[in-house]
Amino acid sequence: MNCEFFFSFFSLLHSGGFSLVHHLLKKYNIKGGTFDQHFLVDTGYLDRIVAAAELKSEDVVLEIGAGIGNLTERLSRKAKKVIANELDPALVNILHDRFDSAGNVEIIAGDALKVNFPEFDKVVSNLPYSISSEITFKLLRHKFKLGILMYQYEFAVRMVSSPDCKDYSRLTVDTYYFADASILMRVPKGAFQPAPEVDSAVVKLVPRPAPFEVRDEAFFMKFVAAVFSQRRKKLRNAILNTNYMLKIPGIKEVIDRLPEELMNKRAENLTPKQLAELANLIFDFNQKK
Ligand code: SAM
């Protein structure tokens, strides 16, 4: 399986105009840096993100961390409505200043992890990186058609990895359980102000039912977390060592009844479907006791 990702040179070379977003940062005297504030100032990338969302005039779009509204403005031109969430009260004021007269931008102030999101069709965001994992799985509990989301590059690579690759992880399996994920473009740090320390990537998420059966979702999630916390250990030992998480009585007996061939593999060698089949077997043995 190929573990590398190849992007067109255009991803790295493409660069748009810088003037309007710079002007807004100057006008409102916004320096960034706190609250994961790295503003996408390269208008070429902003346009490509909006194009990737394939917005229709009936779409309701959620944006997390709307900042000064550089993406919000572009989204509001094409969508029926934009729900713009932002944590920083100073930026919330700027969003009201810029969009209260627009008529199709609803501003939700507060922590994206705590506020309730109204229904939405698409989510398009340059996410605050420190909440990448939590916010992604909060979003994936909602029903929506498409996500176009910016993450740190390394995080994005872990989301879309494959078995037997070094980046294949709990994040890969959990993401695959909820959605098809692919990297659309790599975005260099220089496209932001202030520049983050690492490059970013835009990920396309298309939610769908899991393409395999999971008997008990909570147990499957716990199982994946447990075995990937011991990813270098063979599954037999990984399961034994993490039974404080799984809480299966008589775990040794259960393992003895599982396919020997699988027990000699590591979590990183199994596809999401194989991991689900194993979790189902353990769950069923436990139920039958
Ligand atoms: N949307 C702007 C852009 O594309 O340039 C800003 C993106 S910046 C990477 C992340 C934004 O998320 C910042 O405006 C920051 O204040 C906001 N933010 C940080 N933590 C947040 C949270 N927990 N909930 C909502 N917004 C948050």
Short mmCIF file of C-alpha atoms and ligand atoms in Angstrom, two decimals:
data_model
loop_
_atom_site.label_atom_id
_atom_site.label_comp_id
_atom_site.label_asym_id
_atom_site.label_seq_id
_atom_site.Cartn_x
_atom_site.Cartn_y
_atom_site.Cartn_z
CA MET A 1 0.00 0.00 0.00
CA ASN A 2 1.32 3.46 -0.86
CA CYS A 3 1.90 5.58 2.26
CA GLU A 4 3.00 8.76 0.50
CA PHE A 5 0.83 11.52 -0.86
CA PHE A 6 1.57 13.40 -4.00
CA PHE A 7 0.14 16.80 -4.67
CA SER A 8 0.26 18.84 -7.77
CA PHE A 9 2.99 21.43 -7.75
CA PHE A 10 0.23 23.99 -7.98
CA SER A 11 -0.65 23.26 -4.34
CA LEU A 12 2.70 24.60 -3.24
CA LEU A 13 3.30 27.22 -5.86
CA HIS A 14 -0.14 28.71 -6.08
CA SER A 15 -0.38 32.10 -4.46
CA GLY A 16 -3.08 34.72 -4.69
CA GLY A 17 -3.35 38.39 -3.74
CA PHE A 18 -2.66 39.43 -0.18
CA SER A 19 -4.08 42.94 0.01
CA LEU A 20 -7.68 42.79 1.38
CA VAL A 21 -7.09 40.44 4.32
CA HIS A 22 -3.91 42.31 5.29
CA HIS A 23 -5.90 45.53 5.15
CA LEU A 24 -8.56 44.08 7.52
CA LEU A 25 -5.96 42.84 10.02
CA LYS A 26 -4.41 46.33 10.00
CA LYS A 27 -7.74 48.15 10.16
CA TYR A 28 -8.85 46.23 13.26
CA ASN A 29 -5.32 46.07 14.72
CA ILE A 30 -5.40 42.25 14.97
CA LYS A 31 -2.04 40.59 15.57
CA GLY A 32 -3.16 36.97 16.10
CA GLY A 33 -1.08 34.34 17.85
CA THR A 34 -3.44 33.61 20.79
CA PHE A 35 -6.42 31.20 20.44
CA ASP A 36 -4.73 29.43 17.47
CA GLN A 37 -5.11 32.63 15.47
CA HIS A 38 -3.35 32.18 12.15
CA PHE A 39 -5.28 34.07 9.50
CA LEU A 40 -5.31 32.78 5.96
CA VAL A 41 -4.20 35.90 4.08
CA ASP A 42 -3.51 34.27 0.71
CA THR A 43 -6.68 34.94 -1.23
CA GLY A 44 -5.75 32.28 -3.80
CA TYR A 45 -6.13 29.55 -1.15
CA LEU A 46 -9.30 31.15 0.23
CA ASP A 47 -10.82 30.96 -3.25
CA ARG A 48 -9.76 27.34 -3.70
CA ILE A 49 -11.31 26.34 -0.37
CA VAL A 50 -14.61 27.96 -1.34
CA ALA A 51 -14.50 26.31 -4.78
CA ALA A 52 -13.93 22.90 -3.14
CA ALA A 53 -17.14 23.35 -1.12
CA GLU A 54 -19.17 23.47 -4.38
CA LEU A 55 -21.68 25.79 -2.74
CA LYS A 56 -25.25 25.96 -3.97
CA SER A 57 -27.65 28.81 -3.29
CA GLU A 58 -29.66 26.59 -0.90
CA ASP A 59 -26.67 25.51 1.24
CA VAL A 60 -26.42 26.38 4.93
CA VAL A 61 -22.72 26.47 5.83
CA LEU A 62 -21.16 26.21 9.27
CA GLU A 63 -17.78 27.88 9.83
CA ILE A 64 -15.81 27.23 13.03
CA GLY A 65 -13.33 29.93 14.08
CA ALA A 66 -14.49 32.58 11.63
CA GLY A 67 -11.82 35.06 12.81
CA ILE A 68 -12.08 38.39 10.99
CA GLY A 69 -14.40 36.88 8.38
CA ASN A 70 -12.02 36.43 5.45
CA LEU A 71 -13.54 33.03 4.60
CA THR A 72 -17.01 33.98 5.93
CA GLU A 73 -17.32 36.76 3.40
CA ARG A 74 -16.59 34.45 0.46
CA LEU A 75 -18.94 31.77 1.80
CA SER A 76 -21.78 34.27 2.34
CA ARG A 77 -21.57 35.37 -1.29
CA LYS A 78 -22.44 31.85 -2.50
CA ALA A 79 -24.45 30.13 0.26
CA LYS A 80 -27.99 30.68 1.47
CA LYS A 81 -26.70 31.20 4.99
CA VAL A 82 -23.44 31.07 6.95
CA ILE A 83 -23.38 30.15 10.64
CA ALA A 84 -20.11 31.71 11.82
CA ASN A 85 -18.77 30.57 15.19
CA GLU A 86 -15.90 32.39 16.95
CA LEU A 87 -14.45 32.22 20.46
CA ASP A 88 -12.51 35.49 20.76
CA PRO A 89 -14.90 38.33 21.81
CA ALA A 90 -12.77 40.93 19.96
CA LEU A 91 -13.18 38.98 16.70
CA VAL A 92 -16.88 38.39 17.39
CA ASN A 93 -17.30 42.20 17.46
CA ILE A 94 -15.51 42.49 14.11
CA LEU A 95 -17.77 39.81 12.62
CA HIS A 96 -20.86 41.75 13.79
CA ASP A 97 -19.37 44.94 12.37
CA ARG A 98 -18.74 43.31 9.01
CA PHE A 99 -21.77 41.05 8.57
CA ASP A 100 -24.79 42.27 10.57
CA SER A 101 -26.03 44.11 7.49
CA ALA A 102 -25.38 41.14 5.16
CA GLY A 103 -28.59 39.36 6.18
CA ASN A 104 -27.34 35.79 5.72
CA VAL A 105 -24.63 35.47 8.39
CA GLU A 106 -25.59 34.21 11.86
CA ILE A 107 -22.81 34.72 14.40
CA ILE A 108 -22.49 32.27 17.28
CA ALA A 109 -20.08 33.49 19.96
CA GLY A 110 -18.36 30.93 22.16
CA ASP A 111 -16.23 27.80 22.31
CA ALA A 112 -17.01 25.51 19.36
CA LEU A 113 -16.68 22.52 21.68
CA LYS A 114 -19.42 23.86 23.98
CA VAL A 115 -21.97 25.67 21.80
CA ASN A 116 -24.84 23.84 20.08
CA PHE A 117 -24.67 23.94 16.30
CA PRO A 118 -27.92 24.46 14.39
CA GLU A 119 -28.51 22.16 11.40
CA PHE A 120 -26.15 22.74 8.48
CA ASP A 121 -25.46 21.20 5.05
CA LYS A 122 -21.72 21.82 4.77
CA VAL A 123 -18.93 22.80 7.12
CA VAL A 124 -16.08 24.89 5.75
CA SER A 125 -13.43 26.02 8.22
CA ASN A 126 -9.87 26.91 8.82
CA LEU A 127 -9.96 25.15 12.18
CA PRO A 128 -8.28 26.13 15.45
CA TYR A 129 -5.62 23.40 15.44
CA SER A 130 -5.55 22.73 19.19
CA ILE A 131 -9.11 21.34 19.03
CA SER A 132 -8.74 19.48 15.70
CA SER A 133 -9.61 16.04 16.99
CA GLU A 134 -12.42 16.97 19.39
CA ILE A 135 -14.13 19.35 16.97
CA THR A 136 -13.92 16.88 14.06
CA PHE A 137 -15.66 14.14 16.03
CA LYS A 138 -18.21 16.61 17.42
CA LEU A 139 -18.97 17.63 13.81
CA LEU A 140 -19.18 14.01 12.66
CA ARG A 141 -22.00 13.39 15.16
CA HIS A 142 -24.06 15.83 13.07
CA LYS A 143 -25.75 15.03 9.79
CA PHE A 144 -24.15 16.98 6.94
CA LYS A 145 -23.12 16.46 3.30
CA LEU A 146 -19.59 17.78 3.02
CA GLY A 147 -16.73 19.16 5.08
CA ILE A 148 -13.84 21.21 3.74
CA LEU A 149 -11.54 21.61 6.71
CA MET A 150 -8.02 22.93 7.24
CA TYR A 151 -5.76 21.04 9.66
CA GLN A 152 -2.06 20.91 10.46
CA TYR A 153 -0.49 18.90 7.65
CA GLU A 154 0.71 16.04 9.88
CA PHE A 155 -2.74 15.68 11.44
CA ALA A 156 -4.35 15.55 7.98
CA VAL A 157 -1.91 12.84 6.88
CA ARG A 158 -2.85 10.74 9.92
CA MET A 159 -6.55 11.14 9.10
CA VAL A 160 -6.17 9.63 5.62
CA SER A 161 -3.42 7.03 6.20
CA SER A 162 -3.56 3.28 5.41
CA PRO A 163 -2.69 0.06 7.31
CA ASP A 164 1.03 -0.72 7.53
CA CYS A 165 1.92 2.97 7.24
CA LYS A 166 3.58 4.87 10.07
CA ASP A 167 0.76 7.44 10.21
CA TYR A 168 -2.00 4.82 10.40
CA SER A 169 -3.54 5.43 13.81
CA ARG A 170 -6.62 5.58 15.98
CA LEU A 171 -7.41 8.88 14.22
CA THR A 172 -7.37 7.15 10.81
CA VAL A 173 -9.73 4.40 11.93
CA ASP A 174 -12.13 6.72 13.78
CA THR A 175 -12.24 9.08 10.79
CA TYR A 176 -12.85 6.19 8.36
CA TYR A 177 -15.66 4.91 10.57
CA PHE A 178 -17.60 8.15 9.98
CA ALA A 179 -16.50 9.48 6.60
CA ASP A 180 -14.42 9.26 3.46
CA ALA A 181 -11.49 11.62 3.91
CA SER A 182 -8.99 12.90 1.37
CA ILE A 183 -6.37 15.64 1.27
CA LEU A 184 -7.18 18.28 -1.35
CA MET A 185 -4.16 20.55 -1.01
CA ARG A 186 -1.16 21.31 1.11
CA VAL A 187 -1.02 24.93 2.27
CA PRO A 188 2.39 26.42 3.10
CA LYS A 189 2.82 28.26 6.40
CA GLY A 190 3.58 31.47 4.49
CA ALA A 191 -0.07 31.63 3.38
CA PHE A 192 -1.01 32.68 6.93
CA GLN A 193 -0.44 35.69 9.15
CA PRO A 194 1.07 35.19 11.66
CA ALA A 195 2.68 32.11 10.06
CA PRO A 196 2.21 28.88 12.04
CA GLU A 197 5.24 26.66 12.67
CA VAL A 198 4.16 23.95 10.24
CA ASP A 199 2.36 23.62 6.92
CA SER A 200 -1.37 22.91 6.79
CA ALA A 201 -3.64 20.81 4.58
CA VAL A 202 -7.23 21.08 3.44
CA VAL A 203 -9.18 17.85 3.94
CA LYS A 204 -12.42 16.89 2.22
CA LEU A 205 -14.76 14.89 4.48
CA VAL A 206 -17.79 13.12 3.06
CA PRO A 207 -19.83 11.57 5.90
CA ARG A 208 -21.36 8.11 5.21
CA PRO A 209 -22.44 5.05 7.21
CA ALA A 210 -19.47 2.82 8.16
CA PRO A 211 -18.78 0.30 5.35
CA PHE A 212 -18.61 -2.55 7.90
CA GLU A 213 -20.72 -3.79 10.78
CA VAL A 214 -20.02 -2.58 14.29
CA ARG A 215 -21.97 -4.37 17.01
CA ASP A 216 -21.47 -1.71 19.65
CA GLU A 217 -20.05 1.68 18.66
CA ALA A 218 -18.85 2.68 22.15
CA PHE A 219 -17.00 -0.64 22.55
CA PHE A 220 -15.47 -0.38 19.04
CA MET A 221 -14.16 3.12 19.79
CA LYS A 222 -12.73 1.96 23.12
CA PHE A 223 -11.14 -1.09 21.47
CA VAL A 224 -9.48 1.00 18.75
CA ALA A 225 -8.16 3.48 21.36
CA ALA A 226 -6.85 0.58 23.49
CA VAL A 227 -5.02 -1.38 20.78
CA PHE A 228 -3.47 1.70 19.15
CA SER A 229 -2.17 2.83 22.56
CA GLN A 230 0.05 -0.30 22.23
CA ARG A 231 0.54 -0.18 18.47
CA ARG A 232 3.98 -1.84 18.49
CA LYS A 233 2.75 -4.82 20.53
CA LYS A 234 1.16 -7.94 19.03
CA LEU A 235 -2.60 -7.83 19.50
CA ARG A 236 -2.57 -10.65 22.06
CA ASN A 237 -0.43 -8.53 24.42
CA ALA A 238 -1.97 -5.21 23.39
CA ILE A 239 -5.43 -6.48 24.41
CA LEU A 240 -4.15 -8.06 27.65
CA ASN A 241 -2.25 -4.89 28.61
CA THR A 242 -5.18 -2.59 27.96
CA ASN A 243 -7.95 -4.59 29.55
CA TYR A 244 -8.12 -1.89 32.24
CA MET A 245 -9.76 0.13 29.43
CA LEU A 246 -11.86 -2.69 27.92
CA LYS A 247 -12.93 -4.25 31.23
CA ILE A 248 -13.60 -7.75 29.79
CA PRO A 249 -13.80 -10.37 32.60
CA GLY A 250 -11.62 -13.46 31.86
CA ILE A 251 -9.81 -11.69 29.02
CA LYS A 252 -7.18 -14.45 28.70
CA GLU A 253 -9.84 -17.06 27.89
CA VAL A 254 -11.44 -14.69 25.40
CA ILE A 255 -8.12 -14.11 23.64
CA ASP A 256 -7.51 -17.88 23.45
CA ARG A 257 -10.73 -18.19 21.45
CA LEU A 258 -9.78 -15.47 18.94
CA PRO A 259 -8.07 -16.31 15.60
CA GLU A 260 -4.38 -17.02 16.34
CA GLU A 261 -3.31 -15.41 13.08
CA LEU A 262 -4.89 -12.07 14.05
CA MET A 263 -3.50 -12.19 17.58
CA ASN A 264 0.02 -12.33 16.14
CA LYS A 265 -0.53 -9.13 14.16
CA ARG A 266 -0.36 -5.56 15.40
CA ALA A 267 -3.20 -3.01 15.36
CA GLU A 268 -1.33 -1.07 12.66
CA ASN A 269 -1.53 -4.11 10.31
CA LEU A 270 -5.33 -4.44 10.42
CA THR A 271 -7.82 -2.59 8.23
CA PRO A 272 -10.67 -0.72 9.99
CA LYS A 273 -12.99 -3.56 8.91
CA GLN A 274 -10.72 -6.22 10.46
CA LEU A 275 -10.49 -4.19 13.67
CA ALA A 276 -14.29 -3.94 13.74
CA GLU A 277 -14.63 -7.72 13.23
CA LEU A 278 -12.25 -8.36 16.12
CA ALA A 279 -14.06 -5.88 18.39
CA ASN A 280 -17.37 -7.56 17.47
CA LEU A 281 -16.02 -11.02 18.38
CA ILE A 282 -14.78 -9.83 21.78
CA PHE A 283 -18.02 -7.95 22.41
CA ASP A 284 -20.09 -11.04 21.53
CA PHE A 285 -18.02 -13.41 23.72
CA ASN A 286 -18.47 -10.99 26.59
CA GLN A 287 -22.24 -10.75 26.07
CA LYS A 288 -22.66 -14.55 25.95
CA LYS A 289 -20.89 -15.13 29.29
N1 SAM B 1 -11.22 31.82 9.78
C1 SAM B 1 -10.01 32.61 9.90
C2 SAM B 1 -9.12 32.35 8.72
O1 SAM B 1 -9.46 31.46 7.91
O2 SAM B 1 -8.13 33.01 8.56
C3 SAM B 1 -9.27 32.30 11.21
C4 SAM B 1 -8.78 30.88 11.36
S1 SAM B 1 -7.72 30.68 12.74
C5 SAM B 1 -6.73 29.31 12.24
C6 SAM B 1 -8.73 29.89 13.96
C7 SAM B 1 -9.83 30.77 14.55
O3 SAM B 1 -10.53 29.99 15.53
C8 SAM B 1 -9.37 32.03 15.28
O4 SAM B 1 -10.14 33.12 14.85
C9 SAM B 1 -9.62 31.74 16.77
O5 SAM B 1 -9.94 32.89 17.53
C10 SAM B 1 -10.79 30.77 16.69
N2 SAM B 1 -10.88 29.81 17.81
C11 SAM B 1 -9.89 29.29 18.58
N3 SAM B 1 -10.37 28.39 19.46
C12 SAM B 1 -11.72 28.34 19.22
C13 SAM B 1 -12.78 27.60 19.83
N4 SAM B 1 -12.55 26.73 20.82
N5 SAM B 1 -14.04 27.79 19.37
C14 SAM B 1 -14.29 28.67 18.35
N6 SAM B 1 -13.33 29.41 17.75
C15 SAM B 1 -12.05 29.23 18.19
#
